[in-house]
Each structure stands twice: as C-alpha cells, then as structure tokens.
PDB file of C-alpha atoms in Angstrom:
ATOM      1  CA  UNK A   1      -3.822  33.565  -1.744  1.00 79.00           C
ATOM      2  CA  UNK A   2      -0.933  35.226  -3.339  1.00 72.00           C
ATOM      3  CA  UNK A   3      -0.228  38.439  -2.065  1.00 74.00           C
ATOM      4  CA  UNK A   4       3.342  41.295  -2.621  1.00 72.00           C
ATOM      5  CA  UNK A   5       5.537  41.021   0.600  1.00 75.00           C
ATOM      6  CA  UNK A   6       5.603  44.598   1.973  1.00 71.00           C
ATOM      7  CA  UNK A   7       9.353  44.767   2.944  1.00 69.00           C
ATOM      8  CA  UNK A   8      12.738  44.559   1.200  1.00 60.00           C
ATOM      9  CA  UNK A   9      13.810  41.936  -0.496  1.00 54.00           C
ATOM     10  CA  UNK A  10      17.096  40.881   0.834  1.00 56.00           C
ATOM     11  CA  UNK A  11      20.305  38.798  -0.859  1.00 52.00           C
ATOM     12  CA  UNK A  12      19.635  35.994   1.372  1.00 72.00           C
ATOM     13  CA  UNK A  13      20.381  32.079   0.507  1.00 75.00           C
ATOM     14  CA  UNK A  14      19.292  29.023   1.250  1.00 82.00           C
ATOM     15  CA  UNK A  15      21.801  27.900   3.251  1.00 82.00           C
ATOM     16  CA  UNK A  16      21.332  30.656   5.577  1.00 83.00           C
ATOM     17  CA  UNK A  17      17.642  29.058   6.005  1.00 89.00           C
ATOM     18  CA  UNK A  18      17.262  27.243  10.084  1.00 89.00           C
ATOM     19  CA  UNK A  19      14.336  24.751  11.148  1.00 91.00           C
ATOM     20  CA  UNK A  20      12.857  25.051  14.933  1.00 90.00           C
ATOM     21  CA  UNK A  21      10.159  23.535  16.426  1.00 91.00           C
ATOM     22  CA  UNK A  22       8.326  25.307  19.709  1.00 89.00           C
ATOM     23  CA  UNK A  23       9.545  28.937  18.997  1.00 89.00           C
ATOM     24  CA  UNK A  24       6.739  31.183  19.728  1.00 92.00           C
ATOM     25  CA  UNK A  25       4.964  33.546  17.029  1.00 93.00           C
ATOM     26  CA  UNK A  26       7.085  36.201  14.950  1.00 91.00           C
ATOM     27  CA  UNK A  27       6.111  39.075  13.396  1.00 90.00           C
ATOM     28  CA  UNK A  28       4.105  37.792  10.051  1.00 92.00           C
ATOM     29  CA  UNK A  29       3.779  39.970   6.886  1.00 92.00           C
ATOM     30  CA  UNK A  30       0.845  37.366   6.023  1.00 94.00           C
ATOM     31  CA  UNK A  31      -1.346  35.404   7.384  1.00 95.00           C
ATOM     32  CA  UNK A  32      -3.596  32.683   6.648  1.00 96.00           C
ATOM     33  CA  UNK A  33      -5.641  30.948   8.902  1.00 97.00           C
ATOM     34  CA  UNK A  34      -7.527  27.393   8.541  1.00 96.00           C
ATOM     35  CA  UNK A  35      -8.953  25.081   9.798  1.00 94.00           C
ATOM     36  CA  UNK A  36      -8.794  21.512   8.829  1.00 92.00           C
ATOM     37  CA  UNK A  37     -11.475  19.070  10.243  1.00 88.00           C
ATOM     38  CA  UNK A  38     -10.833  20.715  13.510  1.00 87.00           C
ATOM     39  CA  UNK A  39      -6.898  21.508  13.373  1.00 90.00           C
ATOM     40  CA  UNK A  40      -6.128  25.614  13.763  1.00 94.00           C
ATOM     41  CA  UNK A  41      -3.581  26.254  11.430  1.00 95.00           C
ATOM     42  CA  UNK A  42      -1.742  29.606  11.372  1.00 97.00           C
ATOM     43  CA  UNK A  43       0.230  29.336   7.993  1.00 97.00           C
ATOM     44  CA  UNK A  44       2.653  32.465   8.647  1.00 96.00           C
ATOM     45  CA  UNK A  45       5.161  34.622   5.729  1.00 93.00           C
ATOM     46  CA  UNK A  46       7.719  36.033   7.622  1.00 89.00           C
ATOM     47  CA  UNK A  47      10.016  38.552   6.133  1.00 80.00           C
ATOM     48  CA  UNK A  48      13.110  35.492   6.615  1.00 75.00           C
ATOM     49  CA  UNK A  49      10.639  32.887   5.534  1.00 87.00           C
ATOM     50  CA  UNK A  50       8.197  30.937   6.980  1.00 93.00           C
ATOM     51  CA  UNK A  51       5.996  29.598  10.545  1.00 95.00           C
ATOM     52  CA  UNK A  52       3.305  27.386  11.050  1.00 97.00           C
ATOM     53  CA  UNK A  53       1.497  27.613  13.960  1.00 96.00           C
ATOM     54  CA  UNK A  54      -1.162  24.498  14.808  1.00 95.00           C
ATOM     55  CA  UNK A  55      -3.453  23.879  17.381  1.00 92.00           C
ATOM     56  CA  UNK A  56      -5.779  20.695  17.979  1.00 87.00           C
ATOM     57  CA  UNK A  57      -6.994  18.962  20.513  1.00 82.00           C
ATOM     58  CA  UNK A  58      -4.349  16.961  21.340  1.00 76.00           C
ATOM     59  CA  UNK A  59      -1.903  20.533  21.967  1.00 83.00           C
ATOM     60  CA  UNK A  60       0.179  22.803  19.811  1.00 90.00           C
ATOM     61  CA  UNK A  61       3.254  22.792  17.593  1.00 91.00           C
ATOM     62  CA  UNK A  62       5.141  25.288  16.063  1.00 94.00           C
ATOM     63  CA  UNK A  63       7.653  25.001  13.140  1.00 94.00           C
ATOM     64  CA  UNK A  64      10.018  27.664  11.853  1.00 93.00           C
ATOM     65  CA  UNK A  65      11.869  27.828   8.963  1.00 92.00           C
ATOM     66  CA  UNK A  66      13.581  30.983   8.349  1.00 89.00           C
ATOM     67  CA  UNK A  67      16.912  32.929   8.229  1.00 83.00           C
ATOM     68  CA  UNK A  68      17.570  34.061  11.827  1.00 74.00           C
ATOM     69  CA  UNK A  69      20.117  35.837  13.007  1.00 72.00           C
ATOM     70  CA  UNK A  70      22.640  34.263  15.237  1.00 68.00           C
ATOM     71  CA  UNK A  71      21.411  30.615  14.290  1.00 67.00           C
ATOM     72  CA  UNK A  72      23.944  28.695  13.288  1.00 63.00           C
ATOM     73  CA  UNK A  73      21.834  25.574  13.090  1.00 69.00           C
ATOM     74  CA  UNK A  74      21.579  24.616   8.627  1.00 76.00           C
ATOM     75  CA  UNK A  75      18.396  23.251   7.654  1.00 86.00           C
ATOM     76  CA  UNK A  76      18.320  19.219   8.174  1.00 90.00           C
ATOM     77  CA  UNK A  77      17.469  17.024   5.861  1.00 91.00           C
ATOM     78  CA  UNK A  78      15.182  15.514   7.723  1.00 92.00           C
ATOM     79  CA  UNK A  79      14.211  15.539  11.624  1.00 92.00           C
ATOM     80  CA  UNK A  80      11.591  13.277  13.391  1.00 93.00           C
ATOM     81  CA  UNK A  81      10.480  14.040  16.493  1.00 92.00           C
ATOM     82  CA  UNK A  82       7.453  13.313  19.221  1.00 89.00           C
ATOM     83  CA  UNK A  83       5.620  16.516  19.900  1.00 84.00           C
ATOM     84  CA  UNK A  84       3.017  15.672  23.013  1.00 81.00           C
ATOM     85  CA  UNK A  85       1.161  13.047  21.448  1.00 83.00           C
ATOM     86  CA  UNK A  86       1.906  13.721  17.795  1.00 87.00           C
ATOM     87  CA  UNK A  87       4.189  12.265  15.661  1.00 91.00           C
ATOM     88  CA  UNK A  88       6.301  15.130  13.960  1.00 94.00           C
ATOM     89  CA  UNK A  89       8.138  14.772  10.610  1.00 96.00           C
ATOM     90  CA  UNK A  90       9.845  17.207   8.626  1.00 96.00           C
ATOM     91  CA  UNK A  91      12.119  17.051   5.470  1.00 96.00           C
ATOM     92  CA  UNK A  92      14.003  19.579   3.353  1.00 96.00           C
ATOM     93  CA  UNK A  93      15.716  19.420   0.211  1.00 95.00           C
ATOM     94  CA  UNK A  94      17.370  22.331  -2.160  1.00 94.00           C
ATOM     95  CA  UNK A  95      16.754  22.362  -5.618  1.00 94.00           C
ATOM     96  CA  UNK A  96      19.456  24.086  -8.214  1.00 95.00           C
ATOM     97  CA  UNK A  97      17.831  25.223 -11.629  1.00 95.00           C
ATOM     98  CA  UNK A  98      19.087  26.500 -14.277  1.00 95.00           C
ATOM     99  CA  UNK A  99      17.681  30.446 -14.757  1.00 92.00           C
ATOM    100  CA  UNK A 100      14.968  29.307 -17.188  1.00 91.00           C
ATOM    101  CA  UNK A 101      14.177  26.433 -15.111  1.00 95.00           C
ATOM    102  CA  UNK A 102      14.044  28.313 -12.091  1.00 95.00           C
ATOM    103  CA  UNK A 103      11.456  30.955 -13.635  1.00 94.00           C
ATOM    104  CA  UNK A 104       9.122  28.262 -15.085  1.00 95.00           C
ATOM    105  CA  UNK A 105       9.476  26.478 -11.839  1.00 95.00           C
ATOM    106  CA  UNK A 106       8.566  29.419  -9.777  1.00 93.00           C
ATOM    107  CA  UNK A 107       5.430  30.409 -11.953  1.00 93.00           C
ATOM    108  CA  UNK A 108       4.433  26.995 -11.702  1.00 94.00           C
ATOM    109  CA  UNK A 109       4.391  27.064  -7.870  1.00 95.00           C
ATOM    110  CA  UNK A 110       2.814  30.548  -7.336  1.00 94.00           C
ATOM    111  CA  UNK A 111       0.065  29.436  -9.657  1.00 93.00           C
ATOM    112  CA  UNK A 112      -0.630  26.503  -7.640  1.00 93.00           C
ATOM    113  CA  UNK A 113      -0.574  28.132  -4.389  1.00 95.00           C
ATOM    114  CA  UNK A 114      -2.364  31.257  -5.162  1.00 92.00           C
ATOM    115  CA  UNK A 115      -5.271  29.725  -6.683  1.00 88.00           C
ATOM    116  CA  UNK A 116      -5.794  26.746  -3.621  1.00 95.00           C
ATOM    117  CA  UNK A 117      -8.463  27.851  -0.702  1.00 95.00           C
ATOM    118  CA  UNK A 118      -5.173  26.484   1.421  1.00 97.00           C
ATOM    119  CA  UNK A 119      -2.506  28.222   0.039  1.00 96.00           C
ATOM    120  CA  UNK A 120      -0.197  31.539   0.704  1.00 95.00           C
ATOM    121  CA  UNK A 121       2.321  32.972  -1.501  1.00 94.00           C
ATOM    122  CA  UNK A 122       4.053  36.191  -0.690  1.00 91.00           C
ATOM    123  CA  UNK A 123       6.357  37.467  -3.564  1.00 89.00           C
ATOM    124  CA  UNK A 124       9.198  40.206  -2.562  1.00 84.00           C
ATOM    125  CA  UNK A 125       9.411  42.981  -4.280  1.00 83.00           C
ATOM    126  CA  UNK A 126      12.062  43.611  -6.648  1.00 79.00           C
ATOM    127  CA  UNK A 127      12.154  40.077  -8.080  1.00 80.00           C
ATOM    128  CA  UNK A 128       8.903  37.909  -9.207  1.00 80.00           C
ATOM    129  CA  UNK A 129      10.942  35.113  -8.829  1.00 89.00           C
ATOM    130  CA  UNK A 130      11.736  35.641  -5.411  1.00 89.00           C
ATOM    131  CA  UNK A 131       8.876  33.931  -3.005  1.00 91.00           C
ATOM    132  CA  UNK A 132       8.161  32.125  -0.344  1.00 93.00           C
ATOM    133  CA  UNK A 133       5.050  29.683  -0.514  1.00 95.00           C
ATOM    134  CA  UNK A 134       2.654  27.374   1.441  1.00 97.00           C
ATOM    135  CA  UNK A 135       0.410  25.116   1.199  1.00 97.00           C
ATOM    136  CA  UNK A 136      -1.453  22.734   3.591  1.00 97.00           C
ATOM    137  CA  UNK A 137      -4.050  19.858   3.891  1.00 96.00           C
ATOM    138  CA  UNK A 138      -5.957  17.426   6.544  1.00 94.00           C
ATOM    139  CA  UNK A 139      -5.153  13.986   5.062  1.00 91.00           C
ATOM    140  CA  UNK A 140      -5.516  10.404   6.900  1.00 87.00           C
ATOM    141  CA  UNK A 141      -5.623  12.260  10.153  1.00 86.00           C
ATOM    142  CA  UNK A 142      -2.665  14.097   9.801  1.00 91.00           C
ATOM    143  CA  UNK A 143      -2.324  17.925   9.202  1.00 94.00           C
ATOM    144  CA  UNK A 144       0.524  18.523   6.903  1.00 95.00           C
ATOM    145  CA  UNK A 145       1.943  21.237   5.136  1.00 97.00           C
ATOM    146  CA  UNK A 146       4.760  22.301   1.985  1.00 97.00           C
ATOM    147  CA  UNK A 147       6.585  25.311   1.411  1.00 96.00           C
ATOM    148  CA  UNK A 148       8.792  26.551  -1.059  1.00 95.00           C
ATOM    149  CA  UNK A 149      11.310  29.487  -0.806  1.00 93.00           C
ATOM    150  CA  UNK A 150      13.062  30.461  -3.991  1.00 93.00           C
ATOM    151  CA  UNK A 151      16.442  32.476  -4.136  1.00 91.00           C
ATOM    152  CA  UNK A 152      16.250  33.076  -7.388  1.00 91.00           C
ATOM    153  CA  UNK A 153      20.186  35.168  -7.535  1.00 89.00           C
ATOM    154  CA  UNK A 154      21.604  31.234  -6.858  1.00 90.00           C
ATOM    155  CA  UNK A 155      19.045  29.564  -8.632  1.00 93.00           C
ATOM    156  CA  UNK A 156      18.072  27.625  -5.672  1.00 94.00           C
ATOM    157  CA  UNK A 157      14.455  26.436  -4.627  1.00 95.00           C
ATOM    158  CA  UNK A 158      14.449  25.072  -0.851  1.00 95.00           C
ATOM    159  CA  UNK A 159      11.193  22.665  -0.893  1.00 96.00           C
ATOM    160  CA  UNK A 160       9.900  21.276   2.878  1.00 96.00           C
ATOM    161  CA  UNK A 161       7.583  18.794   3.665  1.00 97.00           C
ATOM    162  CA  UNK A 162       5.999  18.456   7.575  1.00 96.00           C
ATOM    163  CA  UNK A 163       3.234  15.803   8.800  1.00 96.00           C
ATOM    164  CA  UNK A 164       2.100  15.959  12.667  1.00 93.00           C
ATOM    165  CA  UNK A 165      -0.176  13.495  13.913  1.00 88.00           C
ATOM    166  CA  UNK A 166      -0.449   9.975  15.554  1.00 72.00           C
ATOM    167  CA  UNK A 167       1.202   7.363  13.438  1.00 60.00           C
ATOM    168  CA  UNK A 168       2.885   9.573  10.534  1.00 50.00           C
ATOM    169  CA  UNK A 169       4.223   6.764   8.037  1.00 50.00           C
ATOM    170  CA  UNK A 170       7.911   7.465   7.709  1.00 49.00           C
ATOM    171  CA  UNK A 171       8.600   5.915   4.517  1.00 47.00           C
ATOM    172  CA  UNK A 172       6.175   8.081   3.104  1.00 49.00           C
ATOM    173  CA  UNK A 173       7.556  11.575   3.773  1.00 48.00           C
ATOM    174  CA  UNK A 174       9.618  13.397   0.818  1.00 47.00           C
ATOM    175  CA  UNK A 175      10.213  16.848  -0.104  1.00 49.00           C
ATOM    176  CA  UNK A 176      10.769  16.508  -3.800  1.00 48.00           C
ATOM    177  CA  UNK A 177       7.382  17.211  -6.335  1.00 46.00           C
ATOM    178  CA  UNK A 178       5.006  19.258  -5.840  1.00 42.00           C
TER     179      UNK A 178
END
C-alpha cells in the first residue's frame, strides 16, 4: 500500500534516526495491519519514521525507529536482545547514493512495497524521493520485517532488518538488499 504522508516534510537526516524496543504506540499517519500465521502485526508510518507493533501468543514487542526529540541514542548497527521468549534481532545500515542512484533506488523500493499485500509506503509531500517504507513476512517461524527511510537532500537511504522469534539464526541477519 503506498499512500501521500499528510504532514510536512521536514529536513531531517539519518543520523538523527533512534531504535527502541518496548515504547508504547505513537501517533501513526498509516497503518497497516496483518496477520501472519497467527502473529498481529501493526506496521506503523510515523511522521519521524517508523513502529512495529506485534502480538502473538508468546507476548508483545514493540520496535521504534524514528527521529525523537531529546534522544540522543544513534541508530546501532546491530542490537540482539531476548524479548519474553523471543529471540529479537535488529540491524541497520545507511546507504549514500549518488542523486541518480538515489532516485532509481527509491522508485525501485516504493514499487516493491506498494504493490506487496504486506507492504506500506508513505511518501512526504514535497519530495517523491522522500519516504519511509515497510515490508514484512512470516518465514521459518519467525515474523520479520524491513524498512527503508530515504533522505533524499543527503542522498542517504537508512535500510533495517528485524527477526523476533525462538531461535533467530544470527549469522543470517543483514540489512543490505532488498
């Protein structure tokens, strides 16, 4: 689902982006909810990025990436945590293109994302190249999820990758690709 953010885009950057895990729900500009082989998932477009929201049996978990004010926490690399009984894996990495790059990188992305049943884009308005995107799957047991968010004024794309469930394979977790 693609849809036009309905607030202002503002001159934010990556580096201003901040990961937590357990903060309750935010105001959302869109929503998309799914459920994956009996997951609840909440995938969330704030106007300072994204939240996921995900309940199963076995509890809840809540991740938040997003430009907050008075965090000073930067967005890891990579954090692995235990969440209940879940394993919880996350990974970030930024992305410098070139301005041609960047737009054939971002078309590429909201294409993808708009057109999958588990998908939601939300473009700002003011630049088309300016997005944040999700996109999320039920695979081997796990529920796991990828967003992008493109600042398109640095050239930067910020690409995450999250797994929860029991027995996430480290090795296997990577931001990079789509």
């Amino acid at each position: 689902m693609l849809t036009t953010l309905n607030t202002s885009y503002t001159d934010t950057r990556a580096a201003d982006l901040a990961w937590t895990l357990g903060r309750e729900p935010l105001p959302a500009l869109a929503t998309l909810d799914l459920e994956l082989a009996g997951a609840q998932l909440q995938l969330r477009l704030l106007g300072a990025s994204h939240q996921v929201l995900l309940e199963e049996e076995q509890g809840r978990c809540s991740e938040t990436v997003a430009c907050i004010a008075g965090s000073s926490a930067p967005l890891p690399v990579g954090v692995a945590e235990r969440v209940g009984d879940w394993e919880y894996e996350f990974a970030a990495h930024v992305e410098v293109l070139s301005p041609r790059s960047f737009a054939g990188r971002a078309q590429e992305l909201l294409a993808l994302v708009s057109d999958h049943p588990h998908g939601l884009a939300g473009v700002f308005p003011g630049s088309p190249h300016a997005f944040t995107a999700m996109l999320a799957r039920r695979h081997e047991g796990q529920v796991q999820w990828r967003t992008w968010h493109a600042y398109p004024q640095d050239g930067q794309l910020v690409a995450t990758r999250t797994r929860v469930g029991v027995g996430v394979p480290s090795a296997q977790l990577s931001p990079s690709g789509v």
